[in-house]
Amino acid sequence: MRLFRSITLAFHSMWDYKGRSILALLGMLVSTLLLAFLLAVLHNFQNSVDGQVSGFGLRQIVAMPGRVLNRKVGQFDLSTLMSVTTMNSTLTAQDATNVKKQVPDVVAAVPQTEIVSSAHYGNASTEILYTGTTVSFDKVFRLKLAEGRWLDHADMNTEAPSIVLGALTKQALFGKANAIGKTVMIKGVPFTVVGVLAPKELIGFNFDERAYTEYSMVVHTTNVTHASMIFFSVSPHASIDQVAGQIDGVISKDHGRKDFMLVKADEALHLVDILMKLITAVTVGVVGVSFLVSGIGIMNVMLLVVNERTREIGLRKAVGAKSYQILLQFLAETLIICLIGSGLGLGISVGLLKLLGHYYSAISTQMPVYVVQVSVLFSLVTGLLFGLSPAIKAVRVQPVDALRYE
Amino acid sequence: MISLQGIHKTIIDGRHQVRVLDDISLAIHEGEFVSIIGPSGSGKSTLLHVLGLLDKPTDGQYFFTNEPVLRLSPGRLATFRNRRIGFVFQSFMLMPRMSVLENVELPLLYSRLSRRERRERCIAVLQGVGMQDKVKQRAIHLSGGEKQRVAIARALVNDPDLILADEPTGNLDGAAKSGILQIFSKLKAQGKTIVMVTHDTDAAAIADRCLRIQSGRIVDAKLAGGAK
Ligand SMILES: Nc1ncnc2c1ncn2[C@@H]1O[C@H](COP(=O)(O)OP(=O)(O)OP(=O)(O)O)[C@@H](O)[C@H]1O
Ligand SMILES: [Mg+2]
């Protein structure tokens, strides 16, 4: 049978029921649009998470203030997050030093502390996170510098302290001008800028709006006494769980009680994974309902079409069409409506993705091939399921009934 | 070539049983032209539908070239209709949106011919009925006589053994009517087997034999022939 002719026939019969056909087509369009767009966004988001993790590394353990109650052994999931109790930090730079000394598999132990403060340069000033840390910090986060260098040992404990600016901090104070060697005032202390960070994105972290200096400098110039986090890098061959146990032992012993928690990077990623799966499941559920509704719409249109074309069906059977040929003809017509709808939906979702990428440059605008495949598959399956009953109705038409049909 | 034996057709219409065909027996020879006349509602179309394997009788036997065709499966029946029977329906039964060519081509879509062979056959039969100049025209724009010519061309396109025509001159006036009758005379001259239902005495006159039906029974058979 000629495909093109059956497509034009399908169009003609759709034309007789313009309103309903457009609604049916629209239903399929919206369903595909939802499915393709949401899946693509999720996919791209997952990709950027994966990309960011490679900029941090999975072999990290972070000590944070607060405690997790009723934590199940070896599990880190949504309920863990819900049972975190916040408390003031009791972590110190000394904890980092002690762990580094006592746990050989910890290759770096980097405390971080911070407070919101304002930074001044000439007439310009901006709110920043005034952050204290150590020389290994840049290695833990694999930081890239846009200008200058990271803090080094010579910068520590000097009368003329050095500072490294985050990308946005530098932008706010200096604009496009060179910042290296200039003096920035924070908490009444003049700092010499030695480096500027390249912009960096990592979910849950903010690098760009900070200014980094030596840890004790922050402790001396503010009323901050404790570290907000301590980052531990685990050596390549050690077991992360074992090392976490050892860190836990050292800090708990020093504090006399467990008043902190340890988060393993791979567990955090696992949490993101769970969230993504949850969102994907919800998406597929909602989109499934949408396909169901549009499938019913298409079925109704096709039932009307079969009714309208009783004479044609009877004639075709009278001149020799077999039942399966009639079945295929009407299934094909349903599938064509579905494919056109989903094609348009895919086209629009690609456009929307580009638009979204225009406003949120962090999200990549690519439409993965598997999303296109899944969308087309969904619409084909919908077409087959809901095209079946109209097609069977067409098969049931008897030539004589059609010949007597006016 | 064709033999009907004791054909009954009873239709249940609500609570009533309607006897549409009542013990019809009939033999038609190859190359014969049989006309069927009778009042409206006497069962002429129903008989033709049975002959054309479009409708099943409630009782009786039907042999087509010695084959008991009532026992064929639906799929084989479809093929049989497609290859061996050409039907001209009472109301043209053309697809209004399709072109003349596409209408004529319809039976060939269910045969195994290539696109080119289909085209060639369609043009040939359309030439035979004098419609070769309106091949591209849509059926909806044709006159009644033209529609009937196209419907006849469609019945002929598969080169069937048996041509069945249900009042082919029914809705036509003088000139159009004689044009159609000329086509049937020509088919008869070519040796085709034809059964034609008609109200019209002119039309009945060109047949070899004329059967009269009343209330589903054959009541009269003019001229020599094999009618019982
Ligand atoms: N499906 C059906 N349901 C009820 N009655 C039917 C059905 N099919 C045929 N009939 C009846 O059978 C009888 C014969 O119908 P048929 O169409 O064969 O008549 P006909 O001789 O062709 O008439 P006409 O000359 O008007 O075409 C009619 O009375 C008709 O009402
Ligand atoms: Mg009739």
Short mmCIF file of N, CA and C in Angstrom, two decimals, chain A residues 1-2 5 9 12-13 16 308 311-312 314-323 325-326 329 398-400 402-404 406, chain B residues 45-46 49 54-55 75-76 78-79 81-82 89 91 93-95 97-98 102 105-107 109-110 115 118-119 138 154 158:
data_model
loop_
_atom_site.label_atom_id
_atom_site.label_comp_id
_atom_site.label_asym_id
_atom_site.label_seq_id
_atom_site.Cartn_x
_atom_site.Cartn_y
_atom_site.Cartn_z
N MET A 1 0.85 -1.20 0.00
CA MET A 1 0.00 0.00 0.00
C MET A 1 0.88 1.25 0.00
N ARG A 2 0.34 2.26 -0.63
CA ARG A 2 1.16 3.45 -0.77
C ARG A 2 1.08 4.30 0.49
N ARG A 5 -0.16 7.95 0.12
CA ARG A 5 -1.59 8.04 -0.10
C ARG A 5 -2.34 7.83 1.21
N LEU A 9 -4.84 10.37 2.97
CA LEU A 9 -6.17 9.91 3.37
C LEU A 9 -6.42 10.20 4.84
N HIS A 12 -7.16 13.79 5.21
CA HIS A 12 -8.51 14.12 4.76
C HIS A 12 -9.54 13.78 5.82
N SER A 13 -9.40 12.58 6.39
CA SER A 13 -10.43 12.19 7.36
C SER A 13 -10.28 13.00 8.64
N ASP A 16 -12.12 16.34 8.33
CA ASP A 16 -13.57 16.33 8.55
C ASP A 16 -13.90 16.61 10.01
N GLU A 308 -17.62 7.51 10.09
CA GLU A 308 -17.79 8.34 8.90
C GLU A 308 -17.43 7.57 7.64
N ARG A 311 -18.78 3.43 4.60
CA ARG A 311 -18.95 3.12 3.18
C ARG A 311 -17.61 2.75 2.54
N GLU A 312 -16.60 3.58 2.85
CA GLU A 312 -15.29 3.32 2.26
C GLU A 312 -14.76 1.95 2.69
N GLY A 314 -16.48 -0.66 3.76
CA GLY A 314 -17.26 -1.72 3.11
C GLY A 314 -16.83 -1.90 1.67
N LEU A 315 -16.63 -0.79 0.98
CA LEU A 315 -16.21 -0.86 -0.42
C LEU A 315 -14.86 -1.57 -0.55
N ARG A 316 -13.92 -1.16 0.31
CA ARG A 316 -12.60 -1.79 0.25
C ARG A 316 -12.70 -3.30 0.47
N LYS A 317 -13.53 -3.68 1.46
CA LYS A 317 -13.68 -5.12 1.69
C LYS A 317 -14.36 -5.79 0.51
N ALA A 318 -15.34 -5.11 -0.07
CA ALA A 318 -16.07 -5.69 -1.21
C ALA A 318 -15.14 -5.94 -2.38
N VAL A 319 -14.16 -5.04 -2.60
CA VAL A 319 -13.28 -5.23 -3.76
C VAL A 319 -12.03 -6.03 -3.40
N GLY A 320 -11.98 -6.58 -2.18
CA GLY A 320 -10.90 -7.54 -1.93
C GLY A 320 -9.96 -7.25 -0.78
N ALA A 321 -10.20 -6.18 0.00
CA ALA A 321 -9.32 -5.92 1.14
C ALA A 321 -9.55 -6.98 2.20
N LYS A 322 -8.47 -7.53 2.75
CA LYS A 322 -8.61 -8.50 3.83
C LYS A 322 -8.68 -7.75 5.16
N SER A 323 -9.17 -8.46 6.18
CA SER A 323 -9.36 -7.82 7.49
C SER A 323 -8.07 -7.18 8.00
N GLN A 325 -5.64 -6.04 6.38
CA GLN A 325 -5.26 -4.83 5.63
C GLN A 325 -6.05 -3.61 6.12
N ILE A 326 -7.33 -3.84 6.43
CA ILE A 326 -8.15 -2.76 6.99
C ILE A 326 -7.60 -2.36 8.36
N GLN A 329 -4.49 -0.37 7.97
CA GLN A 329 -4.76 0.97 7.44
C GLN A 329 -5.14 1.92 8.57
N GLN A 398 -19.16 -4.96 7.71
CA GLN A 398 -19.42 -5.94 6.65
C GLN A 398 -19.74 -5.20 5.35
N PRO A 399 -19.30 -5.74 4.23
CA PRO A 399 -19.55 -5.07 2.95
C PRO A 399 -21.03 -4.72 2.76
N VAL A 400 -21.94 -5.68 3.03
CA VAL A 400 -23.37 -5.40 2.81
C VAL A 400 -23.88 -4.27 3.68
N ALA A 402 -22.28 -1.78 4.69
CA ALA A 402 -21.78 -0.53 4.13
C ALA A 402 -22.52 -0.17 2.85
N LEU A 403 -22.89 -1.19 2.06
CA LEU A 403 -23.57 -0.90 0.79
C LEU A 403 -24.97 -0.37 1.02
N ARG A 404 -25.58 -0.79 2.14
CA ARG A 404 -26.93 -0.31 2.45
C ARG A 404 -26.89 0.97 3.29
N GLU A 406 -26.44 4.70 4.24
CA GLU A 406 -26.60 5.96 3.48
C GLU A 406 -25.86 7.07 4.20
N SER B 45 -31.23 -7.02 -5.27
CA SER B 45 -29.89 -6.65 -4.79
C SER B 45 -29.33 -7.74 -3.88
N THR B 46 -30.19 -8.30 -3.04
CA THR B 46 -29.73 -9.33 -2.12
C THR B 46 -29.19 -10.53 -2.89
N HIS B 49 -25.86 -9.65 -4.22
CA HIS B 49 -24.84 -9.67 -3.16
C HIS B 49 -24.41 -11.10 -2.85
N LEU B 54 -20.73 -11.13 -1.28
CA LEU B 54 -20.72 -10.03 -0.31
C LEU B 54 -21.64 -10.35 0.85
N ASP B 55 -22.58 -11.27 0.63
CA ASP B 55 -23.57 -11.61 1.64
C ASP B 55 -23.70 -13.13 1.66
N GLY B 75 -10.73 -14.59 4.47
CA GLY B 75 -9.57 -14.10 3.73
C GLY B 75 -9.59 -14.58 2.28
N ARG B 76 -9.93 -15.88 2.09
CA ARG B 76 -9.97 -16.42 0.73
C ARG B 76 -11.14 -15.83 -0.04
N ALA B 78 -12.19 -12.80 0.29
CA ALA B 78 -11.74 -11.48 -0.14
C ALA B 78 -10.90 -11.60 -1.41
N THR B 79 -10.00 -12.57 -1.42
CA THR B 79 -9.17 -12.77 -2.61
C THR B 79 -10.02 -13.17 -3.81
N ARG B 81 -13.19 -12.46 -4.38
CA ARG B 81 -13.89 -11.26 -4.88
C ARG B 81 -12.95 -10.40 -5.69
N ASN B 82 -11.73 -10.28 -5.14
CA ASN B 82 -10.75 -9.39 -5.76
C ASN B 82 -10.35 -9.87 -7.15
N PHE B 89 -22.05 -1.34 -8.14
CA PHE B 89 -23.03 -1.23 -7.06
C PHE B 89 -24.21 -0.34 -7.46
N SER B 91 -25.64 2.18 -5.91
CA SER B 91 -25.31 3.61 -5.83
C SER B 91 -23.80 3.68 -6.02
N MET B 93 -21.00 4.14 -5.40
CA MET B 93 -19.97 3.78 -4.41
C MET B 93 -18.56 4.22 -4.85
N LEU B 94 -18.47 5.46 -5.26
CA LEU B 94 -17.15 6.01 -5.55
C LEU B 94 -16.69 6.81 -4.34
N MET B 95 -15.37 6.89 -4.15
CA MET B 95 -14.83 7.73 -3.09
C MET B 95 -14.73 9.15 -3.61
N ARG B 97 -13.53 11.99 -2.75
CA ARG B 97 -12.32 12.82 -2.71
C ARG B 97 -11.22 12.26 -3.60
N MET B 98 -11.35 10.99 -3.96
CA MET B 98 -10.30 10.40 -4.78
C MET B 98 -10.52 10.73 -6.25
N GLU B 102 -7.71 6.89 -9.06
CA GLU B 102 -7.57 6.23 -7.75
C GLU B 102 -8.78 5.36 -7.44
N GLU B 105 -8.40 2.27 -9.37
CA GLU B 105 -7.23 1.52 -8.91
C GLU B 105 -7.51 0.73 -7.62
N LEU B 106 -8.55 1.13 -6.89
CA LEU B 106 -8.78 0.57 -5.54
C LEU B 106 -8.68 -0.96 -5.46
N PRO B 107 -9.36 -1.72 -6.33
CA PRO B 107 -9.24 -3.19 -6.21
C PRO B 107 -7.81 -3.67 -6.45
N LEU B 109 -5.13 -2.28 -5.49
CA LEU B 109 -4.28 -2.08 -4.32
C LEU B 109 -4.19 -3.36 -3.50
N TYR B 110 -5.20 -4.23 -3.65
CA TYR B 110 -5.20 -5.47 -2.88
C TYR B 110 -4.78 -6.65 -3.74
N ARG B 115 3.15 -0.60 -9.31
CA ARG B 115 2.50 0.68 -9.53
C ARG B 115 2.28 0.94 -11.02
N ARG B 118 -0.44 -1.26 -12.47
CA ARG B 118 -1.75 -0.78 -12.03
C ARG B 118 -2.20 0.39 -12.89
N ARG B 119 -1.28 1.36 -13.08
CA ARG B 119 -1.59 2.53 -13.91
C ARG B 119 -2.05 2.11 -15.29
N ARG B 138 -11.59 14.60 -9.77
CA ARG B 138 -12.14 13.97 -8.57
C ARG B 138 -13.53 13.44 -8.86
N ARG B 154 -14.04 0.34 -12.66
CA ARG B 154 -13.50 -0.27 -11.44
C ARG B 154 -13.86 -1.76 -11.37
N ASN B 158 -9.92 -5.67 -12.71
CA ASN B 158 -9.23 -6.92 -12.36
C ASN B 158 -9.47 -8.02 -13.38
#
